[in-house]
Each structure stands twice: as structure tokens, then as C-alpha cells.
Amino acid sequence: MPGVSSRARPRADLDARVLEWIGEAARPESLVAPDGWDDDDARFEALALDLFRYQFEHCEPYARFCEASGVPTPDRIVEWRAIPAVPASAFKEARLTSFPADEACAVFRTSGTTGQSRGELHLDTLEIYEASLLASLARSFVPELAAPEPARAAPRLCILTPPPSQASDSSLSHMFGTLAERLGQEAAEVFFVEQGEPDFARFDAVLEDAAREGQPVALCGTAFAFVHWLDRRAEGGAASFRLASGSRLLETGGFKGRSREVTREELHGSLAKATSTETTRIVNQYGMTELGSQFYDSSWIDTTGPRRKLRPPWVRVRIIDPRTRRDARPGDTGIIVIHDLANTGSVAALQTADLGRAVATDGSPWGEGFEVLGRAQGAEARGCSIAADETFRRALGRPA
Amino acid sequence: MSAGQRIASALSRVRQSARALRALELGERAALVGRVLEAWSEPEGPWQRRLVTEHAAHTGFAEETVRRGLALGLADWKAAALGSAVEAEAHVLSMRDGSRSEPFEATSVLLAGSIPMPSILQLLSPLVVGSPVLAKAASRDRVTPICLHDSLRKLAPEFAACVEVVEPEDEEDARAFFSAPCVVASGSDATIRAVRERLRGGQRLIAHPNKLSIAVVGNRGLDATTADAVALDVALWDQLGCLSPIALYLVGASEDRADHFAGELARALDGLELEMPQGQLGDAVAAELRGELEDARVRIAMRGRGVLRESADPLRWTVVREADAEPRPAPLHRFVRIHCVADEASLGRALAPLGSLVSTVALSGFDKAREKALCERFAALGASRVCRPGQMQRPPLDWHHDGYAPFGSLVRRCDLDI
């Protein structure tokens, strides 16, 4: 049967193939060239199918899910699009790993309140995880990572998340910690959240110093943390920072369950004003605990094309019609489904709870992309039932 | 004339029309409204037929769903039933030695949702007690108030001037609209809160927040007949109304029996999909349905317990027999969960998070003693109606919607202690 090997490749072989691909993509000449991250569909399909077989055979909960989805054996699957995608909630229901439990070296957990079950991504190696995150960051936000001496070339990091030492199960903290370490910047200097509390005074002081000295900075944090920072500055009537050329911002996450929401456009506009930077220098990251790869706005590298999320070559993103589970028509809204080969140790195919839409670019060399439209919580158009109302969600202890 | 003046003028007009309204006795008013209800109760009559077409086109419900929902919901809303309902509250509505009942000079009615029956009742009930109506249509159903008003013009012209349907557009409009001495408001908690904040101390507010409903079935009711009846309650109005069951609680059933019942419910929903198809699904709604369905699939697969039944044509209906009684989001549109609980105490614990959100409970499959105890439990929970499966979407005319007396809540009472 074409496309499917009769026996699962050993995991080491699969990891090596993924790492090789990431390594190619992380070469400086690949990172800087608009078409440097060319898609290789055949390569992706072969790897995806081999990985699927491996995960089916080594992750028993995933196999059960596949069977429940009408795929009792991996032989049925001959193209990557047909690989059953688990919903993100699966990571709360079971330990989705393709390796023995006692070999885990890290566990990342989704956010959640006490008493709520949290999704978990178990990893037996951080090699692919870190290679993937650094390659994507280098491509879309910190090109200095590809410089001969990244530590000298890179901006000073200012990060509004807890450091990894205080949030060992946060994939976001780990990501920023990995970046800081690669750039030779000390965690104590670059993280501005201490025991869960942001130190905005120190954050502002560092920005003032950097602005005065003409040192570029890279501000990173959750959207919610940035909103707090902006609100605090507005209350105090603080003037804008005049950050040096080369400064940039990265924000991620949403506002689910929070008391205040702002649109992405409002947030970027406010951040641009507060830091005297262009909005093209503000990059949103779309990622989740359950995935090994992340997606960044194209605004930093493709300043003329439409803002969209770009994906690395070892990932495929589908926008599926929720009714048929087939690919939605180009431009139509659908559920975002991600096939991430960096997830070798867990499950590579994930159905998110988010709506998205493909973004057409008239053939931009930087690649096509997608936009994230928000959570798939249906705004009930016709009824008077509270069941779709935020009050009911709160009664269930769910975010509104 | 500015927009705010338009609403104020409309309010003034309906207030003036009240004279003619109050010149009639309570019984005469009830008879006139009864005439309107009789016409509306006929499935083949011009009013239901018109509303079926217009409502379906406006809301996206399938015509057959609207047809069946109206036919069932309005079937018992007849003149005799209205007469009985008024009679039952005569002690509150009429003048007697020792107390006096006065209708409000006007009643503003803020409609919500898109199920026609609550709108029809909320527009007609004030007229019975002698209060003219200023109404704002629900954004999702602008056709029912217009159809009803047209029927008043034809069938009870005396009342046509006593009802105006308006569309407040700004703050001045809203102030005028909510200045009526009695306000009936339906909607989300946020809407009710906003309305409450507008009112002064002397104004009457009758609030109908969004609610949900459930079915509770004992072992004696685990059969195809009950499944058919519950399926009808689920399928009517695509499960979008406050009276639609979002979940079933099976008390004392084994998992095997529960799974079998899930199969019966699935069968029944499949049959109803042919008779009255699900209405249009927007992208966000479809995505939520897909998400909850796949979450259920993974939960069942990974726990090895529970059952998922889904329509062959995707997302038309879904039945999930959960392995626990934990309340979960309800995406509606004929998506129903079945929870097993060991006994009434477990049922109480399972329902505790829902609290006062429950409107109606369908009850079946218990002996008399247990049924009585359960009814007391549901009443204490805050439910305003307990009925049999199949009857959820057809409350009687004198139903105490959210606990309010249907007509007595619409009048002022003055006790004369002299």
C-alpha cells in the first residue's frame, strides 16, 4: 500500500529525520531567504505517515481514539490529511506518550485553576522541542539567532512571564528560557515576573535605560500581561518609551476567563504607541502547550504582505469545515487542525478549539499562512437557552 | 421628531389607548384575547401558516420544525384555557372588599430568543389585565410580534391600538422604553442586570433570564416510548429554547441499560431529523458542536466507558452517554448528554451546579412516592414546571413562567385596611 511502511520506524530514526529537517531550516541561508522554508510535501507525507504508525503502535490511548474514529489500523491511512487528529482535550484525559512513563524528562501543563484537570505534554527529550522553537523564533522574530555571534547581535530580552525555575511546567516559560540561554542572557536579568507577580517598575526602568542607551530590546509576554502593563502606565500618565531601532515585541495568548478583553488590533496599537515602534514590529505567537511547534505573525519578515501566521516546513495546518471535517474552501472559516512532526513523543495530529481562516497572499515567497479567529464557542443565534450563555459556563467553572 | 421622542410618543399613545382597554371588564378582555388565541391555535389557520413561512425564513429553523413547534405549543392555548387561567387568579385580578387591583398604565415588553410562544404570551397577557403594551422585538425574531399585531387588527381591533412594536435605537430611546411602570424583560443575565439598573424603585420588573431544562428518568421509563418523547423535546426548536432538555439523568440505571436507552434516543432523533430537519448551522456553532463531539469521542475512547451516537449526516444530532454526572457545556442543536446517577441523593449532587438555572424538568419512570419526592426536590431547586417527556415545549397558558403568576404579576394590588 503506497505511503505506509509495513512496520513502524524506530523512534530514534523518526526523531533523527525531524531533527535533520529542522536543522536544514535553521541554517542561516534558509532562515533569511523568503523562500528558504520551502515546503516539501512528499517529505512531509512520508514522515507524517511513519510517525502516525509509530504513535498508533506505541500510544495506546491514541490507538483507541483512532479506532473510535473509524481507523482500527494504521494501514487504512494513506495520506497525512486522513490521520485522526485528537482534540486538545485528549491531553487532559490521558497521558499521550509514545514512550514509557518513566522516561519523561519534562512535563508541560496547560493553564487552569485548582481542581480543574489540565492538559499535559510529556516529553522524553527536549532536543526536538528546542530545535523547533529556536528555528521558528529565528525565522520570525529573532533573526540574530542565525548570526555568527547571536549573543552580541541580539536585542536585550525583557520577558513578562515567570522564569522556568518558577514555572517548570509552563511551555511558554521554557520557550523564553531557551531563547535567553541561547542568547547568553541571564534569567534573573530578563524575566520580570517574580513568584507570579509582574515587576513592572523594574521592567520600566530597564526599558528606560535601554532607550537612553540606544539598545534594542525584545519585549515578550502574554497579551494579558501586556494589557496590565499598559493599563498601569495609562493610570500613571506615563509617557511613551522611545525604544531603539531594532526593538520588537512578541505577545501570545488570549483573554479566556479574564475580566477584560481587548482586540489584537487595539493591543498592538497601544503597544506601538507605548514603545514608539511600528505595529509591524509586534508579532503575535500562536501556540499551545500540547504542540511542539509555534506559529508567528509574518509582520516582522514580510512587511508588505498580509499579516498571517506562518508555519515551519515540518508542520501542516488545515482549516476544516466542522460539518464535514474536510478542508474548508479557501478563505472560509473552519476549525484549525495541526499536524506537527515535532510532536514525535506524543500525538502529532491535533484538532484545536480555535477557528481560523487561510490567508491568501498572491504567491508571497514567505509562504501562505492563516489567521486565528478565536475560540469555537458558538454565539447562539436563535435561542433563549442559557446553555450557550456565559453564566452557564461560569456555573460549570469554565471560562466564558 | 427625534428617535427618543418617537418612543415616548408611542408610549403616550398606548397609555391613552388604555382608557378603551379598561372600559372593558376583565371577562370581556379575556374573551377578546381568547378569540385571538383560538385563531392562533389552529395549525391550518392563516396565522400559524403565515408565521411558519416568515419565521423559518427569518430565523433559519426548518419550516417543519416551526410548524410542529407552533402546532404543539399553541394547541392548548385556547379561549377556554384562558378563561380558566383568569378565573384561577380572579381573587387577585378583581376588585373586592379589602383590596383593589389596578393594571399598570403601560407595560414595556423586551422580547428575546426566537421561540414564538413566549413572545405571544408576553404580548397578550398584559392586555387581559388591562395594560397596554409597548414591545421591542427580539433581534432574532422580528416577525412574531408583527404577525401577532396584524392578527389583533383583524380579530380584536379594540386591542390593536393597545400594542405598539418599537425599535429603540439609542440611549434616549432606551430611557423612554424603560420608563413604563411595568417592564417585562427576557434575556441573558447581562441584559436583565442592565434593565434592572435602569429602573426606579416604583417600577415593576418581571425578569425572564435565560434558563435550561433537563429530563430525569427512572428505570421504569427506560423504553422506546420515553425515548421518543424525550427526542421530541430535544428536536423541537433545535433544542434552543429554555424549555429544551440539554441533559438526561437516568436514576438507578445500569450502564448497559443506559447505553441501550442512548441507542433508542438516537433512533428517535434520527427519525425526527427526517420529519423536521435541523435548521441552519453557522460556522461558529458548527465548530462548537464538532469540538464537543470530538471531546466526547476522545473521553469515551480513553476512559473505555460511555457511548457516542452521532448522525450519519454530520452534526444533525448527537447523543453522548457520559461515564459520569459532571455537567458539561451544551452546544444545543440536538446535542444531548445522558448521565447515570445511582439514586436521588446523587441526582441532587449532580444538579447542584445547575441550581436556579433549571426551568423545566421532564420526569418519568418512578413510582408515585418517589415522583412526589422528586417534584419537591425540583421545586426547591427553583424549577417552575415538572411535566412528562414530550410535553416540555407545550407549557399550559397558566404556567408560572419563572415562578411568576401569569396575570397577577402584571397588576398592582392595594390592600384597603380601613
mmCIF file of C-alpha atoms in Angstrom, chain B residues 48-58 63 66-67:
data_model
loop_
_atom_site.group_PDB
_atom_site.id
_atom_site.type_symbol
_atom_site.label_atom_id
_atom_site.label_comp_id
_atom_site.label_asym_id
_atom_site.label_seq_id
_atom_site.Cartn_x
_atom_site.Cartn_y
_atom_site.Cartn_z
ATOM 1 C CA GLN B 48 -49.804 29.796 12.104
ATOM 2 C CA ARG B 49 -49.329 29.236 8.402
ATOM 3 C CA ARG B 50 -48.064 32.763 7.906
ATOM 4 C CA LEU B 51 -45.749 32.580 10.889
ATOM 5 C CA VAL B 52 -44.335 29.228 9.771
ATOM 6 C CA THR B 53 -43.179 30.707 6.494
ATOM 7 C CA GLU B 54 -41.972 34.036 7.801
ATOM 8 C CA HIS B 55 -40.408 32.720 10.966
ATOM 9 C CA ALA B 56 -38.444 29.971 9.241
ATOM 10 C CA ALA B 57 -37.142 32.392 6.635
ATOM 11 C CA HIS B 58 -36.120 34.871 9.303
ATOM 12 C CA GLU B 63 -40.242 25.158 8.237
ATOM 13 C CA VAL B 66 -41.616 25.762 13.173
ATOM 14 C CA ARG B 67 -44.837 24.153 12.003
#
